[in-house]
């Protein structure tokens, strides 16, 4: 098949899908209830299905009463049995792939089950939908005249008792349909290289010879790649390398701290940025409009959603609500039931609804990634917004950062300690610290109350990180590339202490 013919057929198929998307936009509650009933019916003869009598669950209310909220730790014994070859425990079809994920809060590896249904009806479907929504908004796009530069994980797949585990990106590449491989760079061989720094050179060597029209990957690692491309080619910006580059599809971390650096490397006003929200457990939301910072929650991927308001999360009065009972501008923890056998599973992410018609969201952080030692409830969204605003005021550029608590000792007040690696440092770190403190006060009333007259919290303490501190820290932990990310906020001092030692 010729590339022009392939491009025409792909564009036509993707645009057809938009009519199906319009269905869940119009009938979100009905679509979600149908997803739940299909999942229950499909898994009724599994071990979990028999235990909770899925056969007789005919409504969401019964499902909510009968099936408990669960975590990875609670599911781990069942997952380990499946990894050893047992099947039909929590999902009826054979599961042979497991997305290995250590996250950022726990050194112990997680093995997230990935079923054939999850691959086809969630992960690959979402990839097509991303292109569908982009093309719907950009009818003159020349996306399919070139290739997508994908920057995935850096681990190959490993076999264990007849099952396979590795980065989700490795699983996706290993099972990739022909149309996706045909339109991507680098080659599968390079994409699955395990050593990040060698892989980086190989990606540059292959991709600079291609007509790249789109980029896809985590912002922090894509920025590393882009800077290396500029250095290797001696060009001033990326359009001198790839003239037809038109869009960057990104996800995994908040894009705001990186946006100005991207604009310097991609200095074209017509260039598009499209955000996605995915994880090893599933693909959840896609930016569906140009120049938007909201994501459309995708409701027909075989995932049923529930939410816990963060003001009750982990308390005796914890409340769980379905999609049709959420409110705008409240912070929620996400609970998912999926076509890979995760039943009412806490993924650890928090979101806020910006719209309920249709359901659009913003990712606000992690249930474990916040600082609330003193009742200040500082979340990642607060930190990112504060840093973005003060960087504009001071002309500073941030490469990476993390923050943790300073615990009270005797009469000493508590506080927050930050380590920030700047690409462009501010002229005065004391002034930058003052601006950060004021910005956090304006964004978070709990933080402001604890800072009032230094009643509980003293002024934040900021350390300037040496060059490549965070990169070296990730390298030490064998976490270069892929979905690995810096833990932004923590209720503990583990990350801060390790980084301070390395910063000497």
Coordinates of C-alpha atoms in Angstrom, one line a residue:
X1 CA 0.0 0.0 0.0
X2 CA 1.4 3.4 -0.9
X3 CA 1.9 6.0 1.8
X4 CA -0.5 8.6 0.2
X5 CA -3.3 5.9 -0.1
X6 CA -2.6 4.7 3.5
X7 CA -2.9 8.3 4.7
X8 CA -6.2 8.9 2.9
X9 CA -7.8 5.7 4.3
X10 CA -6.5 6.4 7.8
X11 CA -7.9 9.9 7.8
X12 CA -11.3 8.6 6.6
X13 CA -11.5 5.9 9.3
X14 CA -10.4 8.2 12.1
X15 CA -13.0 10.9 11.2
X16 CA -15.7 8.2 11.1
X17 CA -15.0 7.4 14.8
X18 CA -16.0 11.0 15.8
X19 CA -19.7 10.1 15.4
X20 CA -19.2 7.4 18.1
X21 CA -17.5 9.9 20.4
X22 CA -20.6 12.1 20.0
X23 CA -22.7 9.3 21.4
X24 CA -21.0 9.3 24.8
X25 CA -20.9 13.1 24.8
X26 CA -24.7 13.1 24.5
X27 CA -25.5 10.1 26.8
X28 CA -22.6 9.8 29.3
X29 CA -24.6 8.2 32.1
X30 CA -26.1 5.6 29.9
X31 CA -22.8 4.8 28.3
X32 CA -21.0 4.4 31.6
X33 CA -23.8 2.2 33.1
X34 CA -23.6 0.0 29.9
X35 CA -19.8 -0.3 30.3
X36 CA -20.3 -1.5 34.0
X37 CA -23.0 -4.0 33.1
X38 CA -20.9 -5.4 30.3
X39 CA -17.8 -5.8 32.5
X40 CA -19.9 -7.6 35.2
X41 CA -21.5 -9.9 32.7
X42 CA -18.2 -10.8 31.0
X43 CA -16.4 -11.6 34.3
X44 CA -19.3 -13.3 36.2
X45 CA -17.6 -16.7 36.1
X46 CA -14.2 -15.5 37.3
X47 CA -13.1 -16.2 40.9
X48 CA -13.9 -12.5 41.8
X49 CA -17.2 -12.6 39.9
X50 CA -18.4 -15.7 41.8
X51 CA -17.2 -14.3 45.1
X52 CA -19.2 -11.0 44.7
X53 CA -22.1 -12.7 42.8
X54 CA -21.7 -10.5 39.7
X55 CA -24.6 -12.5 38.1
X56 CA -27.1 -10.8 40.3
X57 CA -25.8 -7.3 40.2
X58 CA -28.2 -5.3 38.1
X59 CA -27.5 -1.8 39.1
X60 CA -24.7 0.5 40.1
X61 CA -26.0 0.8 43.7
X62 CA -25.8 -3.0 44.2
X63 CA -22.3 -3.0 42.6
X64 CA -21.2 -0.2 45.0
X65 CA -22.5 -2.1 48.1
X66 CA -21.2 -5.5 47.1
X67 CA -17.7 -4.9 45.6
X68 CA -15.1 -3.2 47.9
X69 CA -12.7 -0.4 47.0
X70 CA -9.3 -2.0 46.5
X71 CA -5.6 -1.1 46.1
X72 CA -2.6 -2.7 44.4
X73 CA -1.4 -4.1 47.7
X74 CA -4.8 -5.9 48.2
X75 CA -4.8 -7.2 44.6
X76 CA -1.2 -8.3 44.6
X77 CA -1.8 -11.9 45.7
X78 CA -4.3 -12.4 42.8
X79 CA -1.9 -10.7 40.4
X80 CA 1.0 -12.9 41.5
X81 CA -1.1 -16.1 41.0
X82 CA -1.9 -14.9 37.4
X83 CA 1.7 -14.2 36.8
X84 CA 2.5 -17.8 37.8
X85 CA 0.0 -19.1 35.2
X86 CA -3.4 -19.3 36.9
X87 CA -6.2 -17.7 35.0
X88 CA -9.8 -16.7 35.4
X89 CA -9.1 -15.1 38.8
X90 CA -10.2 -11.5 38.2
X91 CA -10.6 -11.5 34.3
X92 CA -12.0 -14.3 32.1
X93 CA -9.6 -14.1 29.1
X94 CA -6.0 -15.1 29.5
X95 CA -3.7 -12.4 30.7
X96 CA -0.1 -12.8 29.7
X97 CA 1.2 -9.1 29.8
X98 CA 1.9 -7.1 32.9
X99 CA 3.0 -3.5 32.8
X100 CA 5.8 -3.1 35.4
X101 CA 5.6 0.1 37.2
X102 CA 7.5 1.2 40.3
X103 CA 5.7 4.6 40.4
X104 CA 7.5 7.3 42.4
X105 CA 6.4 6.6 46.0
X106 CA 7.2 3.0 46.3
X107 CA 10.5 1.2 45.4
X108 CA 8.6 -2.1 45.1
X109 CA 7.6 -2.9 41.6
X110 CA 3.9 -3.1 40.6
X111 CA 2.8 -5.5 37.9
X112 CA -0.4 -4.1 36.3
X113 CA -2.4 -6.7 34.3
X114 CA -3.0 -5.8 30.6
X115 CA -5.6 -7.9 28.9
X116 CA -6.2 -8.3 25.2
X117 CA -9.4 -6.3 25.7
X118 CA -7.5 -3.5 27.4
X119 CA -5.0 -3.4 24.6
X120 CA -7.5 -3.3 21.8
X121 CA -10.5 -1.4 23.3
X122 CA -8.6 1.0 25.5
X123 CA -4.9 1.7 24.7
X124 CA -5.0 1.3 20.9
X125 CA -8.5 2.8 20.6
X126 CA -7.3 5.8 22.5
X127 CA -4.4 6.3 20.1
X128 CA -6.8 6.3 17.2
X129 CA -9.1 8.7 19.0
X130 CA -6.3 11.1 19.8
X131 CA -5.6 11.4 16.1
X132 CA -9.4 11.5 15.3
X133 CA -9.9 14.5 17.7
X134 CA -6.8 16.3 16.4
X135 CA -7.9 15.9 12.7
X136 CA -11.4 17.0 13.6
X137 CA -10.0 20.3 14.9
X138 CA -7.3 20.6 12.2
X139 CA -8.8 19.7 8.8
X140 CA -5.8 21.0 6.9
X141 CA -3.4 18.8 8.9
X142 CA -0.6 17.1 7.0
X143 CA 0.1 14.7 9.9
X144 CA 0.0 11.5 7.7
X145 CA 2.5 12.8 5.2
X146 CA 5.2 12.0 7.7
X147 CA 5.9 10.0 10.8
X148 CA 5.4 10.4 14.5
X149 CA 8.5 10.4 16.7
X150 CA 7.5 8.3 19.7
X151 CA 9.6 8.4 22.9
X152 CA 8.5 5.4 25.0
X153 CA 10.1 3.4 27.8
X154 CA 13.5 2.0 27.8
X155 CA 13.0 -1.6 28.9
X156 CA 12.4 -4.7 26.7
X157 CA 9.9 -7.3 27.7
X158 CA 10.9 -10.1 30.0
X159 CA 9.4 -13.6 30.2
X160 CA 8.4 -15.2 33.5
X161 CA 6.4 -18.4 33.8
X162 CA 4.9 -17.9 30.3
X163 CA 3.8 -14.3 31.1
X164 CA 5.6 -11.1 30.0
X165 CA 6.4 -7.9 31.9
X166 CA 8.0 -4.6 31.1
X167 CA 7.1 -1.0 30.5
X168 CA 3.6 -0.4 29.1
X169 CA 5.2 1.2 26.1
X170 CA 7.2 -2.0 25.4
X171 CA 4.0 -4.0 25.6
X172 CA 2.2 -1.6 23.2
X173 CA 5.1 -1.7 20.8
X174 CA 5.3 -5.5 20.9
X175 CA 1.6 -5.8 20.0
X176 CA 1.4 -2.7 17.8
X177 CA -0.8 -2.9 14.7
X178 CA 0.9 -2.5 11.3
X179 CA -0.6 1.0 10.7
X180 CA 1.0 2.4 13.9
X181 CA 4.4 0.9 13.2
X182 CA 4.3 2.1 9.6
X183 CA 3.8 5.7 10.6
X184 CA 6.3 5.8 13.5
X185 CA 10.0 6.5 14.2
X186 CA 12.3 5.2 15.6
X187 CA 12.2 1.5 14.7
X188 CA 10.9 -1.0 17.2
X189 CA 14.4 -2.3 17.7
X190 CA 15.6 1.2 18.8
X191 CA 12.4 1.9 20.8
X192 CA 13.0 -1.2 22.9
X193 CA 16.7 -0.6 23.7
X194 CA 17.2 -0.9 27.4
X195 CA 20.1 1.6 28.0
X196 CA 18.7 5.1 27.9
X197 CA 21.8 7.1 26.8
X198 CA 22.7 4.7 23.9
X199 CA 19.0 4.7 22.9
X200 CA 19.0 8.5 22.8
X201 CA 21.8 8.6 20.3
X202 CA 20.1 5.9 18.2
X203 CA 16.8 7.8 18.2
X204 CA 18.6 10.9 17.0
X205 CA 20.5 9.0 14.3
X206 CA 17.3 7.4 12.9
X207 CA 14.7 10.2 13.4
X208 CA 16.7 13.1 11.9
X209 CA 16.6 11.2 8.6
X210 CA 12.8 11.1 8.6
X211 CA 10.0 13.5 7.8
X212 CA 8.7 13.9 11.4
X213 CA 5.3 15.6 11.6
X214 CA 4.5 14.9 15.2
X215 CA 6.1 14.2 18.6
X216 CA 4.8 11.9 21.3
X217 CA 6.2 11.4 24.8
X218 CA 6.6 12.6 28.4
X219 CA 7.6 16.3 28.4
X220 CA 10.7 16.0 30.6
X221 CA 12.3 13.2 28.5
X222 CA 11.2 14.7 25.2
X223 CA 12.9 17.9 26.2
X224 CA 16.1 16.0 26.8
X225 CA 15.8 14.5 23.3
X226 CA 15.0 17.8 21.7
X227 CA 18.0 19.6 23.2
X228 CA 20.2 16.7 22.1
X229 CA 18.9 17.0 18.6
X230 CA 19.7 20.7 18.5
X231 CA 23.2 20.0 19.9
X232 CA 23.9 17.1 17.4
X233 CA 22.6 18.9 14.3
X234 CA 23.8 22.4 15.2
X235 CA 20.4 23.9 14.2
X236 CA 18.8 26.9 15.9
X237 CA 15.4 25.2 16.4
X238 CA 13.6 22.0 15.5
X239 CA 11.8 23.3 12.4
X240 CA 15.2 23.5 10.8
X241 CA 15.4 19.7 11.4
X242 CA 11.8 18.8 10.7
X243 CA 10.2 21.4 8.6
X244 CA 6.7 19.8 8.7
X245 CA 6.5 19.3 12.4
X246 CA 3.0 20.4 13.5
X247 CA 2.0 18.9 16.9
X248 CA 3.3 17.5 20.1
X249 CA 1.2 14.9 21.9
X250 CA 2.2 14.8 25.6
X251 CA 1.3 13.4 28.9
X252 CA 2.7 11.9 32.1
X253 CA 3.6 15.1 33.9
X254 CA 2.3 18.7 34.1
X255 CA 3.3 20.5 30.9
X256 CA 3.3 24.1 32.3
X257 CA 6.8 24.1 33.8
X258 CA 8.2 23.1 30.4
X259 CA 6.1 25.1 28.0
X260 CA 8.3 28.1 27.6
X261 CA 11.3 25.9 26.9
X262 CA 9.3 24.1 24.2
X263 CA 8.3 27.4 22.6
X264 CA 12.0 28.3 22.4
X265 CA 12.8 25.1 20.5
X266 CA 9.5 25.2 18.5
X267 CA 9.1 28.9 17.6
X268 CA 6.0 28.7 15.4
X269 CA 2.7 30.1 16.6
X270 CA 0.7 27.6 14.5
X271 CA 2.4 24.6 16.3
X272 CA -0.1 22.6 18.3
X273 CA 0.2 20.9 21.8
X274 CA -2.3 18.1 22.6
X275 CA -2.4 16.6 26.1
X276 CA -3.3 13.0 27.0
X277 CA -3.9 11.3 30.3
X278 CA -2.9 7.7 30.5
X279 CA -1.3 5.2 32.8
X280 CA -0.4 1.5 33.0
X281 CA -4.0 0.9 34.3
X282 CA -5.7 2.5 31.3
X283 CA -6.1 5.5 29.0
X284 CA -8.5 8.0 30.5
X285 CA -8.7 11.4 28.8
X286 CA -7.7 13.4 25.7
X287 CA -7.5 17.1 25.0
X288 CA -10.3 17.5 22.4
X289 CA -9.9 21.2 21.5
X290 CA -7.0 23.3 20.2
X291 CA -5.3 25.5 22.7
X292 CA -7.1 24.0 25.7
X293 CA -5.8 22.9 29.0
X294 CA -8.9 20.6 29.7
X295 CA -9.1 16.9 28.9
X296 CA -12.2 15.1 27.7
X297 CA -12.9 12.0 29.8
X298 CA -13.3 9.1 27.4
X299 CA -16.3 7.0 28.5
X300 CA -16.3 4.0 26.1
X301 CA -12.9 2.4 26.7
X302 CA -14.1 -0.4 28.9
X303 CA -13.5 1.6 32.0
X304 CA -16.1 2.5 34.6
X305 CA -15.3 5.5 36.7
X306 CA -16.0 6.4 40.3
X307 CA -14.6 9.3 42.4
X308 CA -13.8 10.0 46.1
X309 CA -13.9 13.7 47.1
X310 CA -10.5 14.4 48.5
X311 CA -12.0 16.2 51.5
X312 CA -13.3 12.8 52.7
X313 CA -10.5 10.5 51.2
X314 CA -9.2 8.0 53.7
X315 CA -11.5 9.2 56.5
X316 CA -14.4 7.4 58.2
X317 CA -16.8 9.6 56.3
X318 CA -15.2 8.7 52.9
X319 CA -17.8 9.1 50.1
X320 CA -17.7 7.4 46.7
X321 CA -19.7 8.9 43.8
X322 CA -20.3 7.8 40.2
X323 CA -19.6 10.1 37.2
X324 CA -23.1 11.6 37.2
X325 CA -22.8 12.8 40.8
X326 CA -19.5 14.7 40.5
X327 CA -19.3 18.5 40.9
X328 CA -17.2 21.0 39.1
X329 CA -14.1 22.4 40.8
X330 CA -13.8 19.8 43.5
X331 CA -10.7 17.7 43.9
X332 CA -11.4 13.9 43.5
X333 CA -9.4 10.7 43.7
X334 CA -10.2 8.3 40.8
X335 CA -11.5 4.8 41.2
X336 CA -11.6 2.6 38.1
X337 CA -13.2 -0.7 37.1
X338 CA -11.5 -2.0 33.9
X339 CA -11.5 -4.5 31.1
X340 CA -8.3 -5.9 32.6
X341 CA -9.9 -7.0 35.8
X342 CA -9.2 -4.1 38.1
X343 CA -12.4 -3.8 40.2
X344 CA -13.0 -0.5 42.0
X345 CA -9.3 0.1 42.0
X346 CA -7.5 3.2 43.4
X347 CA -5.0 4.4 40.8
X348 CA -3.7 7.1 43.1
X349 CA -4.4 10.1 40.9
X350 CA -6.5 13.2 41.6
X351 CA -8.5 15.2 39.2
X352 CA -10.8 18.2 39.1
X353 CA -13.8 18.5 36.8
X354 CA -13.8 21.8 34.8
X355 CA -17.0 20.8 33.0
X356 CA -19.8 18.3 33.4
X357 CA -21.4 18.7 30.0
X358 CA -19.3 17.2 28.6
X359 CA -17.1 15.8 31.3
X360 CA -13.8 17.5 31.0
X361 CA -11.0 17.3 33.7
X362 CA -7.7 18.6 34.8
X363 CA -5.2 16.3 36.5
X364 CA -4.3 17.9 39.8
X365 CA -1.8 15.4 41.3
X366 CA -1.5 12.2 43.3
X367 CA -3.3 11.1 46.4
X368 CA 0.2 10.4 47.9
X369 CA 2.0 13.3 46.3
X370 CA 1.0 16.3 48.4
X371 CA 2.2 17.9 51.5
X372 CA -0.3 17.9 54.4
X373 CA 1.9 17.5 57.5
X374 CA 0.5 20.6 59.0
X375 CA -3.1 20.7 57.4
X376 CA -2.0 22.8 54.5
X377 CA -3.2 20.4 51.8
X378 CA -0.6 21.6 49.2
X379 CA -1.2 19.7 46.0
X380 CA 0.8 19.5 42.8
X381 CA -1.6 21.8 40.9
X382 CA -0.9 24.6 43.5
X383 CA 2.9 24.1 43.1
X384 CA 2.9 24.1 39.3
X385 CA 0.7 27.2 39.1
X386 CA 2.7 29.1 41.6
X387 CA 6.0 28.3 40.0
X388 CA 4.7 29.2 36.5
X389 CA 3.5 32.6 37.7
X390 CA 6.7 33.5 39.5
X391 CA 8.9 32.3 36.6
X392 CA 7.1 34.8 34.4
X393 CA 7.8 37.6 36.9
X394 CA 11.5 36.8 37.4
X395 CA 12.5 35.4 34.0
X396 CA 13.6 32.1 35.6
X397 CA 13.2 28.7 33.9
X398 CA 12.8 25.6 36.0
X399 CA 14.2 22.2 34.8
X400 CA 13.1 20.1 37.7
X401 CA 12.1 20.3 41.4
X402 CA 10.8 18.5 44.4
X403 CA 9.6 19.6 47.8
X404 CA 9.0 18.0 51.2
X405 CA 8.2 19.0 54.8
X406 CA 10.5 20.4 57.5
X407 CA 9.1 18.8 60.6
X408 CA 8.7 20.7 63.9
X409 CA 11.4 20.2 66.5
X410 CA 10.8 21.7 69.9
X411 CA 9.9 25.3 69.6
X412 CA 11.0 25.3 65.9
X413 CA 8.1 25.8 63.5
X414 CA 7.6 23.5 60.5
X415 CA 8.0 24.5 56.9
X416 CA 8.5 23.3 53.3
X417 CA 11.9 22.6 51.8
X418 CA 12.4 22.8 48.1
X419 CA 15.2 21.7 45.7
X420 CA 14.9 23.4 42.4
X421 CA 17.2 22.9 39.3
X422 CA 17.0 26.0 37.2
X423 CA 17.8 26.2 33.5
X424 CA 17.8 30.0 34.0
X425 CA 18.1 30.9 37.6
X426 CA 16.5 34.0 39.2
X427 CA 18.7 37.0 40.0
X428 CA 17.8 36.8 43.7
X429 CA 16.7 33.5 45.3
X430 CA 15.4 35.3 48.4
X431 CA 13.0 37.3 46.2
X432 CA 12.0 34.2 44.3
X433 CA 11.3 32.4 47.6
X434 CA 9.1 35.3 48.8
X435 CA 7.2 35.3 45.5
X436 CA 6.7 31.5 45.8
X437 CA 5.3 31.9 49.3
X438 CA 2.9 34.6 48.3
X439 CA 1.7 32.7 45.2
X440 CA 1.0 29.6 47.3
X441 CA -0.9 31.7 49.8
X442 CA -3.1 33.1 46.9
X443 CA -3.8 29.7 45.5
X444 CA -4.3 27.7 48.7
X445 CA -6.3 29.1 51.7
X446 CA -5.2 26.2 54.0
X447 CA -1.5 27.0 53.2
X448 CA -2.3 30.7 53.8
X449 CA -3.9 30.0 57.2
X450 CA -0.9 28.0 58.4
X451 CA 1.5 30.7 57.2
X452 CA -0.4 33.6 58.9
X453 CA 2.0 35.2 61.3
X454 CA 4.2 32.1 61.0
X455 CA 1.7 30.4 63.2
X456 CA 2.5 26.9 62.0
X457 CA 4.6 27.2 58.9
X458 CA 7.7 29.4 58.4
X459 CA 8.9 30.8 55.1
X460 CA 9.8 28.1 52.5
X461 CA 13.5 27.1 52.2
X462 CA 14.8 26.7 48.7
X463 CA 18.1 25.0 47.6
X464 CA 19.4 25.6 44.1
X465 CA 20.3 22.2 42.6
X466 CA 23.5 21.6 40.8
X467 CA 23.3 20.9 37.0
X468 CA 21.8 17.5 36.2
X469 CA 21.1 16.6 39.9
X470 CA 17.7 15.1 39.1
X471 CA 19.0 13.3 36.0
X472 CA 21.8 11.8 38.1
X473 CA 19.4 10.8 40.8
X474 CA 17.1 9.0 38.3
X475 CA 20.2 7.3 36.7
X476 CA 21.3 6.0 40.1
X477 CA 17.9 4.4 40.5
X478 CA 17.9 3.0 36.9
X479 CA 14.9 5.2 36.1
X480 CA 16.0 7.1 33.0
X481 CA 13.5 7.6 30.2
X482 CA 10.0 6.3 29.6
X483 CA 7.3 7.2 32.2
X484 CA 9.7 7.7 35.1
X485 CA 9.2 11.1 36.7
X486 CA 10.4 13.2 39.6
X487 CA 8.2 13.1 42.7
X488 CA 7.1 16.7 43.0
X489 CA 5.7 16.8 46.5
X490 CA 6.0 14.3 49.4
X491 CA 4.8 14.1 53.0
X492 CA 8.1 12.4 53.9
X493 CA 11.7 13.6 53.7
X494 CA 13.2 10.6 51.8
X495 CA 13.6 12.3 48.4
X496 CA 14.8 15.6 49.9
X497 CA 17.4 13.9 52.0
X498 CA 18.8 11.8 49.1
X499 CA 18.9 14.8 46.8
X500 CA 20.6 17.1 49.4
X501 CA 23.3 14.5 49.9
X502 CA 23.9 14.3 46.1
X503 CA 23.8 18.1 45.8
X504 CA 26.9 18.6 48.0

